[in-house]
mmCIF file with all atom_site columns, C-alpha atoms in Angstrom:
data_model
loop_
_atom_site.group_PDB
_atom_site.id
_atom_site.type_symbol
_atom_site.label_atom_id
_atom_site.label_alt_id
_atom_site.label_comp_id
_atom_site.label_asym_id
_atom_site.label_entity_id
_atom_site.label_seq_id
_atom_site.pdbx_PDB_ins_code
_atom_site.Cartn_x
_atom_site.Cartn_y
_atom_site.Cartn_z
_atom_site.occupancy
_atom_site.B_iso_or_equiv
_atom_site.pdbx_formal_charge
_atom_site.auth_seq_id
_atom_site.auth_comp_id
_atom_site.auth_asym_id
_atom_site.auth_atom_id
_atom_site.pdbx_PDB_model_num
ATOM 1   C CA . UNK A 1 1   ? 118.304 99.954  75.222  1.00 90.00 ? 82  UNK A CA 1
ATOM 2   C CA . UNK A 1 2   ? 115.162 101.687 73.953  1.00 92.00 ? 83  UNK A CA 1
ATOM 3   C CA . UNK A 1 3   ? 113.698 104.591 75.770  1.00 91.00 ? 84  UNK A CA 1
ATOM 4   C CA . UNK A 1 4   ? 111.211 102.732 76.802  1.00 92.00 ? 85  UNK A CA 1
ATOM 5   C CA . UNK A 1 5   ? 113.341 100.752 78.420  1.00 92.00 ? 86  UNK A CA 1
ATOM 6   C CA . UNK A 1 6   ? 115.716 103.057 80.116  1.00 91.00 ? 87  UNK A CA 1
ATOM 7   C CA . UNK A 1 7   ? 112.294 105.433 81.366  1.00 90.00 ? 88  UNK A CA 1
ATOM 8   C CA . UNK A 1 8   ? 111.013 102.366 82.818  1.00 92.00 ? 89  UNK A CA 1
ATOM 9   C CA . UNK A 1 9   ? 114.369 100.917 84.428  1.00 90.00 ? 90  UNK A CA 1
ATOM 10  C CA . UNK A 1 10  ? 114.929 104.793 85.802  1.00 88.00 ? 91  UNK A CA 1
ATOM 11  C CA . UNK A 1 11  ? 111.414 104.659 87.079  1.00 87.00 ? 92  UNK A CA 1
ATOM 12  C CA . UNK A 1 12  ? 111.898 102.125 88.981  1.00 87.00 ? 93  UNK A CA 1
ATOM 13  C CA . UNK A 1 13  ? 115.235 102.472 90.252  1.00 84.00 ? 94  UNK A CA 1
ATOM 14  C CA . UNK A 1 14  ? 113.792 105.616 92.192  1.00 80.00 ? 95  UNK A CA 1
ATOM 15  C CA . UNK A 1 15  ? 111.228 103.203 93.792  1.00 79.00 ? 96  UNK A CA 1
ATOM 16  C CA . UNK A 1 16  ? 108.294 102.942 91.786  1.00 84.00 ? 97  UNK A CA 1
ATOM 17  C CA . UNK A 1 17  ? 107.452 99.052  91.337  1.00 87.00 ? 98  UNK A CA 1
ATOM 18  C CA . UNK A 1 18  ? 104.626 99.624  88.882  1.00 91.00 ? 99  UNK A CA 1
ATOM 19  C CA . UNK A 1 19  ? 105.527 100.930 85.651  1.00 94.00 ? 100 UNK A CA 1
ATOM 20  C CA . UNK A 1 20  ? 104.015 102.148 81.795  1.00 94.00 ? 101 UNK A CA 1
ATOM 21  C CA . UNK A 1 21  ? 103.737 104.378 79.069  1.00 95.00 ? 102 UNK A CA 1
ATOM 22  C CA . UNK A 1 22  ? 100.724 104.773 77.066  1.00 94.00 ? 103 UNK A CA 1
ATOM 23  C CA . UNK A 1 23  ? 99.081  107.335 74.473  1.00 94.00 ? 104 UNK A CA 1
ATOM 24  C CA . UNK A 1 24  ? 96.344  110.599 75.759  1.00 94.00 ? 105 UNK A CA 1
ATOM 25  C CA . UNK A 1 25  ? 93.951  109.102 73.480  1.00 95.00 ? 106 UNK A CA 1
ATOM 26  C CA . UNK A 1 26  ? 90.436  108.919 74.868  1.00 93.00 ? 107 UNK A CA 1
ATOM 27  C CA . UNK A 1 27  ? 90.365  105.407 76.851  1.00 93.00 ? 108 UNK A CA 1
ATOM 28  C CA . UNK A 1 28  ? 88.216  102.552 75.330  1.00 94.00 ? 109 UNK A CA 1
ATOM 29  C CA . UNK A 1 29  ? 87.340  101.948 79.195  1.00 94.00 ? 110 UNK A CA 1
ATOM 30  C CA . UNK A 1 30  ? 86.034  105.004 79.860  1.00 95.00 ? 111 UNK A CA 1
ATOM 31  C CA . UNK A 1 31  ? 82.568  103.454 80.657  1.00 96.00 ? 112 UNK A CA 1
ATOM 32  C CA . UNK A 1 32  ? 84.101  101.699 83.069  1.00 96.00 ? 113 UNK A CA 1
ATOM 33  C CA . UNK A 1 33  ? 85.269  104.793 85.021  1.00 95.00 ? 114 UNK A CA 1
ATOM 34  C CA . UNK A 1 34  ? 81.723  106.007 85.197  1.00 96.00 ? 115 UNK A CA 1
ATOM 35  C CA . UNK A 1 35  ? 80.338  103.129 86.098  1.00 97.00 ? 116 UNK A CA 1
ATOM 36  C CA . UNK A 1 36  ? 82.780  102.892 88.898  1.00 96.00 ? 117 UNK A CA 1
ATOM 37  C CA . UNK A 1 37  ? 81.899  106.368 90.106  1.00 96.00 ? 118 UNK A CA 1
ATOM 38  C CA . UNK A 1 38  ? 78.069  105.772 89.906  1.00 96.00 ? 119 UNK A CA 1
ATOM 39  C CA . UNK A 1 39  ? 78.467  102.719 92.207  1.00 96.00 ? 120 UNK A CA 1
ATOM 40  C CA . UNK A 1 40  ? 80.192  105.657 94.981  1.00 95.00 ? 121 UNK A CA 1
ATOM 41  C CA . UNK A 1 41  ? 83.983  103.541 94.847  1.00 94.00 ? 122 UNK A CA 1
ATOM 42  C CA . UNK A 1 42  ? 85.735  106.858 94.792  1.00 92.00 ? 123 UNK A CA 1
ATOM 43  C CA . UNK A 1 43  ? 84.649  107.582 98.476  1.00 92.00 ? 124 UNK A CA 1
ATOM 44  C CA . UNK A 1 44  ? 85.020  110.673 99.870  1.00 89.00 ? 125 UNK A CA 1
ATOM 45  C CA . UNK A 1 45  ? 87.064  112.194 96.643  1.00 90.00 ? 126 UNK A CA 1
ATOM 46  C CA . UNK A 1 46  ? 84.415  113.629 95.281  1.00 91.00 ? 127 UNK A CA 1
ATOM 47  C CA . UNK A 1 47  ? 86.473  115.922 92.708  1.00 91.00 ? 128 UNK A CA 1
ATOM 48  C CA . UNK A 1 48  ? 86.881  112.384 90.772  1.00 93.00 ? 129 UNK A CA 1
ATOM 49  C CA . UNK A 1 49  ? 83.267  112.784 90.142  1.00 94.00 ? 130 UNK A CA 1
ATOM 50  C CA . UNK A 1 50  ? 83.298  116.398 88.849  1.00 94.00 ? 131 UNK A CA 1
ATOM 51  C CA . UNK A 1 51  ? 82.539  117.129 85.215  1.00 94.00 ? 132 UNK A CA 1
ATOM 52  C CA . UNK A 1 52  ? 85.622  118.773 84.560  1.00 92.00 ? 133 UNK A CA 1
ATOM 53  C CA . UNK A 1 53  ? 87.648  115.767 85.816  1.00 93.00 ? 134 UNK A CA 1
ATOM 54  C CA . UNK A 1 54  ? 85.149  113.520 84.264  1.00 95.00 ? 135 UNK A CA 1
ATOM 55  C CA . UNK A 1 55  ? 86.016  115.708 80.891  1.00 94.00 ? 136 UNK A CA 1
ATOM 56  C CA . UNK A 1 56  ? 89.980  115.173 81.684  1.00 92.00 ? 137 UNK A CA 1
ATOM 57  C CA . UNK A 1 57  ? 89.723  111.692 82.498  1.00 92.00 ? 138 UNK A CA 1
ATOM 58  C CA . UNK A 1 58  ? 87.186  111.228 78.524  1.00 95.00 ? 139 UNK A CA 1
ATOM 59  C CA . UNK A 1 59  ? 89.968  112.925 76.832  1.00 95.00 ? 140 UNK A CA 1
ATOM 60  C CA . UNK A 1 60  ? 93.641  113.324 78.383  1.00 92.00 ? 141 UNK A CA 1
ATOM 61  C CA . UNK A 1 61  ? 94.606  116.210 76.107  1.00 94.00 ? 142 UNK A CA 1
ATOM 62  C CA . UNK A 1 62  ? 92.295  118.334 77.361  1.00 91.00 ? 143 UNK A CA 1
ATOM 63  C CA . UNK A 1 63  ? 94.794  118.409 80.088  1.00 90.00 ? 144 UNK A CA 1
ATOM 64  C CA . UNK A 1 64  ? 98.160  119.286 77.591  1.00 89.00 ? 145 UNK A CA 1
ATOM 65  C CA . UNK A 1 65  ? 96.786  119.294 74.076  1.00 92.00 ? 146 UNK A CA 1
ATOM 66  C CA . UNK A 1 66  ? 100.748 118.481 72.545  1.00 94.00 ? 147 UNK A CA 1
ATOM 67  C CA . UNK A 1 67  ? 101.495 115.250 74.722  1.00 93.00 ? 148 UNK A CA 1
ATOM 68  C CA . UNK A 1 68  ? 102.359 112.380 73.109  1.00 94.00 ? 149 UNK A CA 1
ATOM 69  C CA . UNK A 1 69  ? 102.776 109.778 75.778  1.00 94.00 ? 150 UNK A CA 1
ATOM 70  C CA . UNK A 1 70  ? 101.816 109.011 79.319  1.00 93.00 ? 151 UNK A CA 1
ATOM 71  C CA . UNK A 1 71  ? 104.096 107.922 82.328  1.00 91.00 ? 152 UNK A CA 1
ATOM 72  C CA . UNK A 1 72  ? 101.868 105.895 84.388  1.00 92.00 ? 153 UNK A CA 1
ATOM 73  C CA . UNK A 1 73  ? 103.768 105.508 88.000  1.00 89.00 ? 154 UNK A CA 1
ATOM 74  C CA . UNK A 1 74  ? 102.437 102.730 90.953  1.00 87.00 ? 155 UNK A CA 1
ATOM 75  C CA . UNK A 1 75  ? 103.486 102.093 94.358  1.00 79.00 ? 156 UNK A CA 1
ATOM 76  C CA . UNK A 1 76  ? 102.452 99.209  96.492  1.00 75.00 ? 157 UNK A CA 1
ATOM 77  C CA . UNK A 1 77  ? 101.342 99.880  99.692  1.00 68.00 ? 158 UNK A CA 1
ATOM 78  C CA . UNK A 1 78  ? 99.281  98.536  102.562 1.00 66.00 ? 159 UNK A CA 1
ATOM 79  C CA . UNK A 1 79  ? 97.303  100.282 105.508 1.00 61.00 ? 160 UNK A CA 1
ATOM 80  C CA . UNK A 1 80  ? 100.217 98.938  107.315 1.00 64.00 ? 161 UNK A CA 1
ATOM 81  C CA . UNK A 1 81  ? 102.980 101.022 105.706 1.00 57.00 ? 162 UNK A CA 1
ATOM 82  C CA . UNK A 1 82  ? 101.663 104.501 105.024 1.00 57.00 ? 163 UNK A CA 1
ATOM 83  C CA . UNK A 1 83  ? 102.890 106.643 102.126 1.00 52.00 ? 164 UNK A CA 1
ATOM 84  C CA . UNK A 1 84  ? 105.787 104.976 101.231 1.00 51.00 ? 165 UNK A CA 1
ATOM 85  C CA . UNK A 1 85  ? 106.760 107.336 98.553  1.00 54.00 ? 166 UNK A CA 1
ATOM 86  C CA . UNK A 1 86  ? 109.772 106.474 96.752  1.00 52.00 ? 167 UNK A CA 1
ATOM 87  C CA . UNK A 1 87  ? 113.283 108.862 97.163  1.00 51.00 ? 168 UNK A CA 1
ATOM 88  C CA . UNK A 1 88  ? 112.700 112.366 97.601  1.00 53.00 ? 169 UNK A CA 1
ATOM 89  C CA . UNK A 1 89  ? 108.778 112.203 97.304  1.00 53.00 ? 170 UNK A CA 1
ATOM 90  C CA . UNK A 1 90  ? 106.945 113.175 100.479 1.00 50.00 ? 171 UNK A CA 1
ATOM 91  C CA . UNK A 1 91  ? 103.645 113.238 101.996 1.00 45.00 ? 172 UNK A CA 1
ATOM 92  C CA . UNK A 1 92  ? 101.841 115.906 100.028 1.00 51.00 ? 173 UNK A CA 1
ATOM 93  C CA . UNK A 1 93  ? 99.039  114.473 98.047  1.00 50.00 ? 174 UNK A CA 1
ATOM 94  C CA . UNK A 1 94  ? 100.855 114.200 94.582  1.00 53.00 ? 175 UNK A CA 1
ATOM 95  C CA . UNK A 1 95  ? 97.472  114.919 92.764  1.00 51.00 ? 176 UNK A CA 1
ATOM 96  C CA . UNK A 1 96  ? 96.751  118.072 94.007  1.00 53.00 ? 177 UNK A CA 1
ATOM 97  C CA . UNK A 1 97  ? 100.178 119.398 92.612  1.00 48.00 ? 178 UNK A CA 1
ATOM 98  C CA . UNK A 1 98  ? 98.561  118.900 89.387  1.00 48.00 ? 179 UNK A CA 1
ATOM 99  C CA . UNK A 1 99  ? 94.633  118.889 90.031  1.00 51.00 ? 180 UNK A CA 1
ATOM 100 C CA . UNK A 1 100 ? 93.462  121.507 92.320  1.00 55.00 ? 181 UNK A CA 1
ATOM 101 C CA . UNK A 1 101 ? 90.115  119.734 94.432  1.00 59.00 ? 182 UNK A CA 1
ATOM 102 C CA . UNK A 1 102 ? 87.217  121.255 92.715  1.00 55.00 ? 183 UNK A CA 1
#
């Protein structure tokens, strides 16, 4: 089994039902993003919107210049079933253990 393989069966073992692993290079999409925050779809989290997450978002490794891959993690959820956060993940808005609101 790769590691590739054994990341993503771990992964979702603990729960998570959307899995991947991609590169920090800056995202071909990017205009995308800000066309999705000029049409207000990020709501009321504004700190999306700032420049310096607008800066992180154009370039991952301005976050951790040496990475060489990203773990991209998903859970489904509805309105119905609130934070169902896999294992021994709770309630705490996971971003802001990384990303401070601005």
């Amino acid at each position: 089994m790769s590691l590739t393989q054994a990341i993503k069966q771990q992964a979702q073992t603990l729960g998570f039902q959307l899995v991947g692993i991609t590169t920090p290079d800056p995202p071909p999409h990017y205009p995308a993003y800000e066309g999705w925050l000029q049409a207000g779809r990020h709501g009321e989290m504004g700190y999306l919107a700032s420049e310096s997450a607008r800066q992180r978002r154009r370039d991952p490794r301005q976050i951790l210049p040496e990475c060489r891959s990203i773990l991209v993690l998903g859970i489904r959820y509805t309105a119905s079933t609130p934070y169902p956060l896999p294992h021994n993940l709770d309630h705490r808005d996971i971003y802001s253990l990384f990303f401070p609101k601005e």
